[in-house]
């Protein structure tokens, strides 16, 4: 079975671990969000791709969900001693090596997809990890800070400000000019199932869908498309998805997110048992819906979510 | 008193520490060798400049004479885990930060001289440290390895091979097209004394002199020019200077190195007391010469060497 997953960072990575456990023989292609990429200290940092790679490759800091296990911060401390920031982005020494290798390969002319494949040679994530695009896309957020309108990088909004102010607009800069990475459209066309994990529907899955051709390929795919709600009981399970949903005028409810994706894209949608009363509303939008437990508390619980998504895909096929 | 010093790495840095102790009120400008610069992992590494900066700024690994004190090697280990080398060049985590800042600033358009000044803002070396040139110069060495003629980077010759094969030629690639960095020629013209520390006469001081304009400015300077022999008793005090001296057809003796610089450049030359019999030969070449202890065993011994050099400068003025 060929499964294609559109994944963001922590939520996507944890879901993928459950999916691999639920479908150990499946051929899984991950289309990773690169809209949260950022250039720091002259290095290209791809947080979502790395979170997927480290999580599936056994290198992740399990507790925080991003960055490397057993990490140290000597380089960052030294950069700070030179007065070079930002200090709010937590790049550890092990993580730095990844960005140094990536930046060196990109400077040598390799596209991000080839670089990602080379990095995965080490990590052996057990999936085929493709960036959504080889072109530079970096999401920015319009905010008002101290009465002044500003447009800041998504990471500054998310990591430094912790989404503490309203996102007035979310703009994936470069997305309109971006081209899907090699293999992305082919994987979608040949998929048996396409899944949207409980990743952020705006800045993760939404950014992937913003690359011209990808939304169309998902909609046109022969495979059933099934998503899992990142909103449980009217709030994001983790992260600050409600803030960026508000920016695009979408309520932070399991049903509203399903309608945001739309029946033209989604064939099936899983909501948490806490949101069982949303099932009828989602189905009224032409999307098959089931309520199952959606808390990724451990690999087994996550595998059960993945199985439920695959079952729903079979049911709507 | 304005003192200008043409310095390589470890020997130059240790001499400068002694000079600062001997002449605490002097205005010292260091023209640093950049011919041993190397690009590693996409980063610009300037070993000699950094050795001077770390040594005078209190950050050096005292025992090995290069690199940072209290260093760790996490980034390097991680790069190796990605299969990315070279493994033979010892870049530590603290050191990496310096190269990351430097590379980022150079990418942003700053010349190396401005970058060096910015790095020195942190280290406060107590001297004005100028790279010999803002242009890229990298010394290469012609060798025969396994019967095959090859041209390798100086660092590969020095660090990986430990000068274990003959250097057939030493080529400072880029030197002919290089221009002295801002301030270099002015410092030489305005100097009260110009010193050549016991640095490598070929790949350190020799490379600085290979930048068009610098040799001429030293020769034309009103200031006396005094050097200290890096060869004691027919062998280099440290390093492998004999190997690169052979490549330029110069015997590894204190007198031969003085004649190599020549009476047109040098006004005075210090040899070690072990080489007292070389004094007459050096003076026959038109260079005032004295024999004094030249082992930089500690700061006090090194300060005595610096005082002897300044006294010789006064004597020949």
Coordinates of C-alpha atoms in Angstrom, one line a residue:
Chain A
X1 CA 0.0 0.0 0.0
X2 CA 1.3 3.4 -1.0
X3 CA 0.5 6.0 1.6
X4 CA 1.3 9.7 1.1
X5 CA 1.3 12.0 4.2
X6 CA 1.4 15.8 4.2
X7 CA 3.3 16.5 7.4
X8 CA 4.3 19.5 9.5
X9 CA 6.6 19.1 12.5
X10 CA 5.9 17.6 15.9
X11 CA 2.3 16.5 15.3
X12 CA 3.1 15.1 11.8
X13 CA 6.2 13.3 13.0
X14 CA 4.5 11.6 16.0
X15 CA 1.6 10.6 13.7
X16 CA 4.0 9.1 11.3
X17 CA 5.6 7.0 14.0
X18 CA 2.1 5.6 14.8
X19 CA 1.4 5.1 11.1
X20 CA 4.6 3.1 10.6
X21 CA 3.6 0.9 13.6
X22 CA 0.1 0.5 12.2
X23 CA 1.2 -0.2 8.6
X24 CA 4.7 -1.6 8.9
X25 CA 4.7 -2.9 5.3
X26 CA 3.3 0.3 3.7
X27 CA 5.4 2.3 1.3
X28 CA 5.1 5.8 3.0
X29 CA 6.0 9.0 1.3
X30 CA 6.0 12.2 3.4
X31 CA 5.6 15.6 1.8
X32 CA 7.1 17.8 4.4
X33 CA 6.3 21.4 5.1
X34 CA 9.2 23.8 4.4
X35 CA 7.3 27.0 5.1
X36 CA 8.8 27.1 8.6
X37 CA 12.3 27.1 7.2
X38 CA 14.5 29.9 8.4
X39 CA 18.0 31.2 7.7
X40 CA 19.9 31.6 10.9
X41 CA 23.6 32.5 11.2
X42 CA 23.9 32.0 7.4
X43 CA 22.6 28.4 7.7
X44 CA 19.4 27.0 6.2
X45 CA 17.3 25.5 9.0
X46 CA 14.4 23.2 8.1
X47 CA 12.6 22.6 11.4
X48 CA 9.7 20.5 10.2
X49 CA 11.8 18.2 7.9
X50 CA 14.3 17.7 10.7
X51 CA 11.6 16.9 13.3
X52 CA 10.3 14.2 11.0
X53 CA 13.8 12.9 10.3
X54 CA 14.9 12.9 13.9
X55 CA 11.7 11.5 15.2
X56 CA 11.5 8.6 12.8
X57 CA 15.3 8.1 12.9
X58 CA 15.5 7.8 16.7
X59 CA 17.4 11.1 17.2
X60 CA 14.6 13.3 18.6
X61 CA 14.4 14.9 22.0
X62 CA 11.4 12.9 23.0
X63 CA 10.2 15.3 25.8
X64 CA 10.2 18.5 23.8
X65 CA 9.4 16.9 20.5
X66 CA 11.9 18.8 18.5
X67 CA 15.7 19.1 18.4
X68 CA 18.2 16.3 19.2
X69 CA 18.3 14.1 22.2
X70 CA 21.3 14.5 24.5
X71 CA 21.9 18.0 23.1
X72 CA 24.4 20.7 24.2
X73 CA 24.4 24.4 23.3
X74 CA 28.0 25.4 23.2
X75 CA 27.9 26.9 19.7
X76 CA 24.8 29.0 20.6
X77 CA 26.5 30.3 23.8
X78 CA 29.6 31.3 21.8
X79 CA 27.5 33.0 19.2
X80 CA 25.8 35.0 22.0
X81 CA 29.2 35.9 23.3
X82 CA 29.9 37.5 19.9
X83 CA 26.6 39.3 20.3
X84 CA 25.1 37.3 17.4
X85 CA 21.5 36.1 17.8
X86 CA 18.7 35.4 17.8
X87 CA 18.9 33.8 21.2
X88 CA 15.3 32.7 21.1
X89 CA 15.8 30.0 18.6
X90 CA 17.1 26.8 20.3
X91 CA 19.8 25.5 18.0
X92 CA 21.9 22.8 19.7
X93 CA 25.4 21.6 18.7
X94 CA 24.1 18.3 17.2
X95 CA 21.4 20.2 15.3
X96 CA 24.0 22.7 14.0
X97 CA 25.8 19.9 12.2
X98 CA 22.6 19.1 10.2
X99 CA 22.3 22.7 9.2
X100 CA 26.0 23.0 8.3
X101 CA 25.8 19.9 6.1
X102 CA 22.5 21.1 4.5
X103 CA 23.9 24.6 3.8
X104 CA 27.1 23.3 2.4
X105 CA 25.3 21.0 0.0
X106 CA 22.9 23.7 -1.1
X107 CA 25.8 26.1 -1.7
X108 CA 27.3 23.3 -3.8
X109 CA 24.2 23.3 -6.0
X110 CA 22.2 20.4 -4.7
X111 CA 18.4 21.0 -4.4
X112 CA 16.8 20.6 -1.0
X113 CA 15.2 17.3 -2.0
X114 CA 18.6 15.8 -2.8
X115 CA 20.0 17.2 0.5
X116 CA 17.1 15.8 2.4
X117 CA 17.7 12.4 0.9
X118 CA 21.4 12.6 1.8
X119 CA 20.6 13.5 5.4
X120 CA 18.1 10.7 5.6
X121 CA 20.9 8.3 4.5
X122 CA 22.1 8.6 8.0
X123 CA 18.8 8.7 9.8
X124 CA 17.0 5.9 7.9
X125 CA 13.5 7.2 8.8
X126 CA 11.8 4.3 7.1
X127 CA 9.8 6.7 4.9
X128 CA 10.6 8.6 1.8
X129 CA 10.8 12.2 3.0
X130 CA 10.3 14.9 0.3
X131 CA 10.3 18.6 0.9
X132 CA 7.1 20.1 -0.6
X133 CA 9.3 22.2 -2.8
X134 CA 13.0 22.8 -3.6
X135 CA 12.2 26.5 -3.8
X136 CA 12.5 28.8 -0.9
X137 CA 9.3 29.4 0.9
X138 CA 9.2 31.1 4.3
X139 CA 6.0 31.8 6.1
X140 CA 5.6 35.3 7.6
X141 CA 2.9 36.6 10.0
X142 CA 1.5 40.1 10.1
X143 CA 1.1 41.3 13.7
X144 CA 0.7 44.5 15.7
X145 CA 3.5 44.9 18.3
X146 CA 3.5 48.0 20.6
X147 CA 0.9 49.6 18.3
X148 CA 3.0 49.1 15.2
X149 CA 2.1 46.8 12.3
X150 CA 4.9 44.5 11.5
X151 CA 5.5 41.4 9.4
X152 CA 7.7 38.9 11.1
X153 CA 9.0 35.4 10.3
X154 CA 6.7 32.6 11.4
X155 CA 9.4 31.3 13.8
X156 CA 9.7 34.6 15.5
X157 CA 5.9 34.6 15.9
X158 CA 5.8 31.0 17.1
X159 CA 9.0 30.6 19.1
X160 CA 9.8 34.1 20.3
X161 CA 6.4 35.5 20.8
X162 CA 4.7 32.1 21.5
X163 CA 1.8 33.3 19.4
X164 CA 0.9 35.7 22.3
X165 CA -0.5 38.4 19.9
X166 CA -3.1 37.9 17.2
X167 CA -1.9 36.8 13.7
X168 CA -3.5 39.3 11.4
X169 CA -2.4 37.5 8.3
X170 CA -0.3 34.4 7.5
X171 CA 1.7 34.7 4.2
X172 CA 3.8 31.8 2.9
X173 CA 6.3 34.1 1.1
X174 CA 7.5 32.4 -2.1
X175 CA 4.8 29.8 -2.2
X176 CA 3.1 31.3 -5.3
X177 CA 6.4 31.0 -7.3
X178 CA 7.3 27.6 -5.9
X179 CA 7.2 24.4 -7.8
X180 CA 6.5 21.0 -6.1
X181 CA 9.7 19.1 -5.5
X182 CA 10.6 16.1 -7.8
X183 CA 8.4 13.2 -6.9
X184 CA 5.7 15.1 -5.0
X185 CA 3.0 15.1 -7.8
X186 CA 3.9 11.6 -8.8
X187 CA 3.5 10.3 -5.3
X188 CA 0.1 11.9 -5.0
X189 CA -1.0 10.5 -8.3
X190 CA 0.1 7.0 -7.5
X191 CA -1.0 7.0 -3.8
X192 CA -3.4 4.4 -2.5
X193 CA -4.3 6.6 0.5
X194 CA -3.5 10.3 1.2
X195 CA -3.5 11.4 4.9
X196 CA -3.4 14.8 6.6
X197 CA -2.1 14.1 10.1
X198 CA -3.2 16.3 13.0
X199 CA -0.7 19.0 11.9
X200 CA -1.4 22.7 11.8
X201 CA -4.0 23.2 9.0
X202 CA -2.7 26.7 8.2
X203 CA 1.0 26.9 8.6
X204 CA 1.8 23.2 8.1
X205 CA -0.7 21.4 5.8
X206 CA -2.0 24.7 4.5
X207 CA 1.4 25.8 3.4
X208 CA 2.1 22.5 1.6
X209 CA -1.3 23.0 -0.2
X210 CA -0.3 26.6 -1.1
X211 CA 2.4 25.3 -3.5
X212 CA 0.8 25.6 -6.9
X213 CA -0.1 22.1 -8.2
X214 CA -0.2 20.3 -4.9
X215 CA -3.7 21.2 -3.8
X216 CA -4.9 20.3 -7.4
X217 CA -3.0 17.0 -7.3
X218 CA -4.5 16.1 -3.9
X219 CA -8.0 16.9 -5.2
X220 CA -7.5 15.0 -8.4
X221 CA -5.9 12.0 -6.8
X222 CA -7.7 8.6 -7.2
X223 CA -6.8 7.8 -3.6
X224 CA -9.1 8.7 -0.7
X225 CA -8.0 11.7 1.3
X226 CA -8.5 11.4 5.0
X227 CA -7.5 13.9 7.7
X228 CA -7.3 13.9 11.5
X229 CA -8.4 16.9 13.4
X230 CA -5.7 18.8 15.3
X231 CA -8.5 20.5 17.3
X232 CA -10.0 18.6 20.2
X233 CA -12.8 20.1 22.3
X234 CA -12.4 23.5 20.7
X235 CA -8.6 23.9 21.3
X236 CA -5.4 22.7 19.6
X237 CA -4.1 19.5 21.2
X238 CA -0.7 21.2 21.1
X239 CA 0.7 24.3 19.6
X240 CA -1.2 27.5 18.9
X241 CA -3.2 26.6 15.8
X242 CA -6.2 28.6 17.0
X243 CA -4.2 31.8 16.5
X244 CA -3.4 31.1 12.9
X245 CA -6.8 29.7 12.2
X246 CA -8.3 33.0 13.4
X247 CA -6.0 34.8 10.8
X248 CA -7.7 32.9 8.0
X249 CA -11.2 33.3 9.5
X250 CA -11.6 29.7 10.6
X251 CA -13.1 28.8 14.0
X252 CA -11.0 26.5 16.2
X253 CA -13.3 23.6 16.0
X254 CA -12.9 20.1 14.5
X255 CA -15.8 20.7 12.2
X256 CA -14.6 24.2 11.0
X257 CA -11.2 22.8 10.1
X258 CA -12.8 20.1 8.0
X259 CA -14.9 22.6 6.2
X260 CA -11.8 24.8 5.7
X261 CA -10.1 21.9 3.9
X262 CA -13.5 21.3 2.2
X263 CA -15.3 18.4 0.6
X264 CA -13.4 19.0 -2.7
X265 CA -10.2 18.0 -1.0
X266 CA -11.2 15.7 1.9
X267 CA -13.0 12.4 1.6
X268 CA -12.9 11.5 5.3
X269 CA -12.2 13.3 8.6
X270 CA -11.6 11.9 12.0
X271 CA -12.6 13.9 15.1
X272 CA -12.0 13.1 18.7
X273 CA -14.6 11.4 20.7
X274 CA -15.0 14.6 22.6
X275 CA -16.2 16.2 19.4
X276 CA -18.7 13.4 18.4
X277 CA -21.4 16.0 18.0
X278 CA -19.4 17.5 15.1
X279 CA -19.7 14.3 13.0
X280 CA -23.1 15.3 11.5
X281 CA -21.9 18.8 10.7
X282 CA -18.8 17.4 8.9
X283 CA -20.9 14.8 7.0
X284 CA -23.3 17.6 5.9
X285 CA -20.3 19.1 4.1
X286 CA -19.9 16.0 2.1
X287 CA -17.0 14.5 4.2
X288 CA -17.3 11.1 5.8
X289 CA -16.6 11.5 9.5
X290 CA -15.9 9.3 12.5
X291 CA -15.2 10.1 16.1
X292 CA -12.3 8.2 17.7
X293 CA -9.7 9.0 20.4
X294 CA -7.2 11.5 18.9
X295 CA -4.7 12.0 21.7
X296 CA -1.2 10.8 20.6
X297 CA -0.3 9.9 24.1
X298 CA 2.0 7.1 23.0
X299 CA 2.9 5.1 19.9
X300 CA 0.1 2.5 20.5
X301 CA -2.6 5.2 20.8
X302 CA -1.2 6.9 17.7
X303 CA -1.1 3.7 15.8
X304 CA -4.8 3.2 16.6
X305 CA -5.5 6.7 15.2
X306 CA -3.6 5.7 12.0
X307 CA -5.6 2.5 11.7
X308 CA -8.8 4.4 12.1
X309 CA -7.7 6.8 9.3
X310 CA -6.8 3.9 7.0
X311 CA -10.2 2.2 7.8
X312 CA -12.1 5.3 7.0
X313 CA -10.1 5.6 3.8
X314 CA -11.2 2.0 2.9
X315 CA -14.8 2.9 3.8
X316 CA -14.9 5.9 1.5
X317 CA -12.9 4.4 -1.4
Chain B
X1 CA 55.9 53.6 20.2
X2 CA 54.2 52.1 17.2
X3 CA 55.2 48.5 16.6
X4 CA 54.2 46.4 13.6
X5 CA 54.5 42.6 13.8
X6 CA 54.1 40.2 10.8
X7 CA 52.7 37.2 12.5
X8 CA 51.8 33.6 11.7
X9 CA 50.0 31.4 14.2
X10 CA 51.3 29.8 17.4
X11 CA 54.8 31.2 17.3
X12 CA 53.6 34.7 16.4
X13 CA 50.8 34.7 19.0
X14 CA 53.2 33.6 21.8
X15 CA 55.7 36.2 20.8
X16 CA 53.0 38.9 20.8
X17 CA 52.1 38.0 24.3
X18 CA 55.7 38.5 25.3
X19 CA 55.9 41.7 23.4
X20 CA 52.8 43.1 25.1
X21 CA 54.4 42.3 28.4
X22 CA 57.7 43.9 27.4
X23 CA 56.1 47.0 25.9
X24 CA 52.8 47.4 27.7
X25 CA 52.3 51.0 26.4
X26 CA 53.2 50.3 22.8
X27 CA 50.7 50.7 20.0
X28 CA 50.9 47.3 18.4
X29 CA 49.5 46.4 14.9
X30 CA 49.6 42.8 13.9
X31 CA 49.6 41.9 10.2
X32 CA 48.3 38.4 10.3
X33 CA 48.9 35.6 7.8
X34 CA 45.8 34.4 6.0
X35 CA 47.5 32.0 3.7
X36 CA 46.7 29.1 5.9
X37 CA 43.0 30.0 5.6
X38 CA 40.8 27.1 4.6
X39 CA 37.2 26.6 3.7
X40 CA 35.7 23.7 5.6
X41 CA 32.0 22.7 5.7
X42 CA 31.2 25.8 3.8
X43 CA 32.8 28.0 6.5
X44 CA 35.8 30.3 6.2
X45 CA 38.4 29.2 8.8
X46 CA 41.4 31.6 9.5
X47 CA 43.6 29.5 11.8
X48 CA 46.4 32.1 12.2
X49 CA 44.2 35.1 12.8
X50 CA 42.2 33.1 15.4
X51 CA 45.3 31.8 17.1
X52 CA 46.5 35.4 17.6
X53 CA 43.0 36.5 18.7
X54 CA 42.4 33.6 21.1
X55 CA 45.9 33.7 22.6
X56 CA 45.9 37.4 23.3
X57 CA 42.2 37.4 24.3
X58 CA 42.6 34.6 26.8
X59 CA 40.6 32.0 25.0
X60 CA 43.4 29.7 23.7
X61 CA 44.0 26.1 24.5
X62 CA 47.4 26.8 26.2
X63 CA 48.7 23.3 25.9
X64 CA 48.2 22.7 22.2
X65 CA 48.6 26.4 21.3
X66 CA 45.7 26.5 18.9
X67 CA 41.9 26.2 19.3
X68 CA 39.8 27.1 22.3
X69 CA 40.3 26.2 25.9
X70 CA 37.7 23.9 27.4
X71 CA 36.6 22.7 24.0
X72 CA 34.1 20.1 22.9
X73 CA 33.7 18.3 19.6
X74 CA 30.0 17.6 19.3
X75 CA 29.5 19.3 15.9
X76 CA 32.5 17.5 14.4
X77 CA 31.3 14.1 15.6
X78 CA 27.9 14.8 14.1
X79 CA 29.4 15.9 10.8
X80 CA 31.3 12.6 10.8
X81 CA 28.1 10.7 11.5
X82 CA 26.8 12.3 8.2
X83 CA 30.0 11.1 6.5
X84 CA 31.1 14.7 6.1
X85 CA 34.8 15.4 6.6
X86 CA 37.6 16.1 6.8
X87 CA 38.1 14.4 10.1
X88 CA 41.7 15.4 10.4
X89 CA 41.1 19.1 11.0
X90 CA 40.2 19.7 14.7
X91 CA 37.3 22.1 14.7
X92 CA 35.7 22.3 18.1
X93 CA 32.3 23.6 19.0
X94 CA 33.5 26.9 20.4
X95 CA 35.7 27.4 17.4
X96 CA 32.8 26.6 15.0
X97 CA 31.0 29.7 16.4
X98 CA 33.8 31.9 15.3
X99 CA 33.8 30.5 11.8
X100 CA 30.0 30.7 11.6
X101 CA 30.0 34.4 12.6
X102 CA 32.9 35.1 10.1
X103 CA 31.2 33.3 7.2
X104 CA 27.9 35.0 7.9
X105 CA 29.5 38.4 7.9
X106 CA 31.5 37.7 4.7
X107 CA 28.4 36.5 3.0
X108 CA 26.7 39.7 4.0
X109 CA 29.4 41.6 2.2
X110 CA 31.9 42.6 5.0
X111 CA 35.6 42.3 4.1
X112 CA 37.7 40.0 6.2
X113 CA 39.4 43.0 7.9
X114 CA 36.0 44.3 9.1
X115 CA 35.0 40.8 10.2
X116 CA 38.3 40.4 12.2
X117 CA 37.7 43.7 13.9
X118 CA 34.2 42.6 14.8
X119 CA 35.5 39.3 16.3
X120 CA 38.2 41.2 18.2
X121 CA 35.4 43.3 19.8
X122 CA 34.7 40.3 21.9
X123 CA 38.3 39.1 22.5
X124 CA 40.0 42.5 23.1
X125 CA 43.4 41.2 22.2
X126 CA 45.1 44.5 23.0
X127 CA 46.6 44.8 19.6
X128 CA 45.1 46.0 16.3
X129 CA 44.8 42.7 14.3
X130 CA 44.8 43.2 10.5
X131 CA 44.6 40.3 8.0
X132 CA 47.4 40.8 5.4
X133 CA 44.7 41.0 2.7
X134 CA 40.9 41.0 2.4
X135 CA 41.4 38.8 -0.7
X136 CA 41.4 35.1 -0.6
X137 CA 44.9 33.6 -0.5
X138 CA 45.3 29.9 0.3
X139 CA 48.7 28.3 0.4
X140 CA 49.1 25.0 -1.4
X141 CA 51.9 22.5 -1.4
X142 CA 53.2 20.3 -4.2
X143 CA 54.0 16.7 -3.0
X144 CA 54.4 13.2 -4.3
X145 CA 52.1 10.8 -2.6
X146 CA 52.3 7.1 -3.5
X147 CA 54.3 8.0 -6.6
X148 CA 51.8 10.5 -7.8
X149 CA 52.4 14.2 -8.0
X150 CA 49.7 16.2 -6.2
X151 CA 49.0 19.7 -5.0
X152 CA 47.3 19.8 -1.7
X153 CA 46.1 22.5 0.7
X154 CA 48.7 23.6 3.2
X155 CA 46.5 22.5 6.1
X156 CA 46.3 19.0 4.5
X157 CA 50.1 19.0 4.3
X158 CA 50.6 20.3 7.8
X159 CA 47.8 18.8 9.8
X160 CA 46.9 15.6 8.0
X161 CA 50.3 14.6 6.7
X162 CA 52.3 16.3 9.5
X163 CA 54.8 17.4 6.8
X164 CA 55.9 13.7 6.6
X165 CA 56.7 14.0 2.9
X166 CA 58.9 16.5 1.1
X167 CA 57.3 19.8 0.1
X168 CA 58.4 20.2 -3.6
X169 CA 56.9 23.7 -3.9
X170 CA 54.9 26.0 -1.8
X171 CA 52.4 28.2 -3.6
X172 CA 50.3 30.9 -2.0
X173 CA 47.4 30.7 -4.4
X174 CA 45.9 34.0 -4.9
X175 CA 48.7 36.0 -3.4
X176 CA 49.8 37.6 -6.7
X177 CA 46.3 39.1 -7.2
X178 CA 45.8 40.1 -3.6
X179 CA 45.9 43.6 -2.3
X180 CA 47.0 44.5 1.2
X181 CA 44.1 45.0 3.6
X182 CA 43.1 48.6 4.6
X183 CA 45.6 49.9 7.1
X184 CA 48.5 47.5 6.3
X185 CA 50.6 49.7 4.2
X186 CA 49.9 52.7 6.4
X187 CA 50.9 50.9 9.5
X188 CA 54.2 49.8 8.0
X189 CA 54.9 53.4 6.8
X190 CA 54.1 54.9 10.2
X191 CA 55.8 52.2 12.3
X192 CA 58.6 53.0 14.7
X193 CA 59.7 49.3 14.7
X194 CA 58.8 46.4 12.5
X195 CA 59.3 42.9 13.9
X196 CA 59.3 39.4 12.4
X197 CA 58.5 37.0 15.3
X198 CA 60.0 33.5 15.2
X199 CA 57.1 32.5 12.8
X200 CA 57.6 30.2 9.8
X201 CA 59.6 32.2 7.3
X202 CA 58.0 30.5 4.3
X203 CA 54.3 29.8 5.0
X204 CA 53.7 32.6 7.6
X205 CA 55.9 35.6 7.2
X206 CA 56.8 34.6 3.7
X207 CA 53.2 34.5 2.6
X208 CA 52.5 37.9 4.1
X209 CA 55.5 39.3 2.2
X210 CA 54.1 37.6 -1.0
X211 CA 51.2 40.0 -1.1
X212 CA 52.3 42.6 -3.7
X213 CA 53.2 45.9 -1.9
X214 CA 53.9 44.5 1.5
X215 CA 57.5 43.4 1.0
X216 CA 58.1 46.7 -0.7
X217 CA 56.5 48.6 2.2
X218 CA 58.6 46.8 4.7
X219 CA 61.8 47.4 2.7
X220 CA 60.9 51.1 2.3
X221 CA 59.8 51.7 5.9
X222 CA 61.7 54.2 7.9
X223 CA 61.5 51.9 10.9
X224 CA 64.2 49.3 11.7
X225 CA 63.1 45.8 10.8
X226 CA 64.2 43.1 13.3
X227 CA 63.5 39.4 13.1
X228 CA 63.9 36.5 15.5
X229 CA 65.1 33.1 14.2
X230 CA 62.6 30.3 14.3
X231 CA 65.5 27.9 13.8
X232 CA 67.6 27.0 16.8
X233 CA 70.5 24.6 16.6
X234 CA 69.6 23.7 13.0
X235 CA 66.0 22.7 13.7
X236 CA 62.7 24.5 14.0
X237 CA 61.8 25.2 17.7
X238 CA 58.3 23.9 16.8
X239 CA 56.5 23.0 13.7
X240 CA 58.0 21.7 10.5
X241 CA 59.6 24.8 9.0
X242 CA 62.6 22.8 7.8
X243 CA 60.3 21.0 5.3
X244 CA 59.0 24.2 3.7
X245 CA 62.4 25.9 3.8
X246 CA 63.8 23.0 1.8
X247 CA 61.1 23.6 -0.8
X248 CA 62.4 27.1 -1.3
X249 CA 66.0 26.0 -1.3
X250 CA 66.9 27.4 2.1
X251 CA 68.9 25.5 4.7
X252 CA 67.3 25.1 8.1
X253 CA 69.8 27.3 10.0
X254 CA 69.4 30.6 11.7
X255 CA 71.9 32.2 9.3
X256 CA 70.3 30.9 6.2
X257 CA 66.9 32.1 7.2
X258 CA 68.3 35.6 7.8
X259 CA 70.0 35.6 4.3
X260 CA 66.7 34.3 2.9
X261 CA 64.9 37.4 4.2
X262 CA 68.0 39.4 3.1
X263 CA 69.8 42.6 4.1
X264 CA 67.4 44.6 1.9
X265 CA 64.6 43.7 4.2
X266 CA 66.1 43.0 7.6
X267 CA 68.1 45.4 9.7
X268 CA 68.6 43.2 12.6
X269 CA 68.3 39.4 13.4
X270 CA 68.3 37.6 16.7
X271 CA 69.7 34.1 16.9
X272 CA 69.6 31.7 19.9
X273 CA 72.7 31.5 22.1
X274 CA 73.1 28.0 20.7
X275 CA 73.7 29.6 17.3
X276 CA 76.2 32.2 18.5
X277 CA 78.6 31.1 15.8
X278 CA 76.1 32.3 13.1
X279 CA 76.3 35.9 14.2
X280 CA 79.4 36.7 12.0
X281 CA 77.8 35.0 9.0
X282 CA 74.6 37.1 9.4
X283 CA 76.5 40.3 9.9
X284 CA 78.5 39.6 6.8
X285 CA 75.2 39.7 4.9
X286 CA 74.7 43.3 6.2
X287 CA 72.3 42.4 9.0
X288 CA 73.1 43.4 12.6
X289 CA 72.9 40.2 14.7
X290 CA 72.9 39.2 18.4
X291 CA 72.7 35.9 20.1
X292 CA 70.2 35.7 23.0
X293 CA 68.0 32.9 24.4
X294 CA 65.1 32.3 22.0
X295 CA 63.1 29.6 23.6
X296 CA 59.5 30.9 24.4
X297 CA 59.2 28.7 27.5
X298 CA 57.0 31.2 29.3
X299 CA 55.8 34.8 29.0
X300 CA 58.8 36.2 30.9
X301 CA 61.3 34.4 28.7
X302 CA 59.3 35.6 25.6
X303 CA 59.2 39.2 27.0
X304 CA 63.0 39.1 27.3
X305 CA 63.2 38.1 23.6
X306 CA 60.9 41.0 22.7
X307 CA 63.0 43.4 24.7
X308 CA 66.2 42.1 23.0
X309 CA 64.5 42.7 19.6
X310 CA 63.5 46.2 20.5
X311 CA 67.0 46.9 21.8
X312 CA 68.5 45.7 18.6
X313 CA 66.1 47.9 16.7
X314 CA 67.2 50.9 18.7
X315 CA 70.9 49.9 18.1
X316 CA 70.4 49.8 14.3
X317 CA 68.1 52.8 14.0

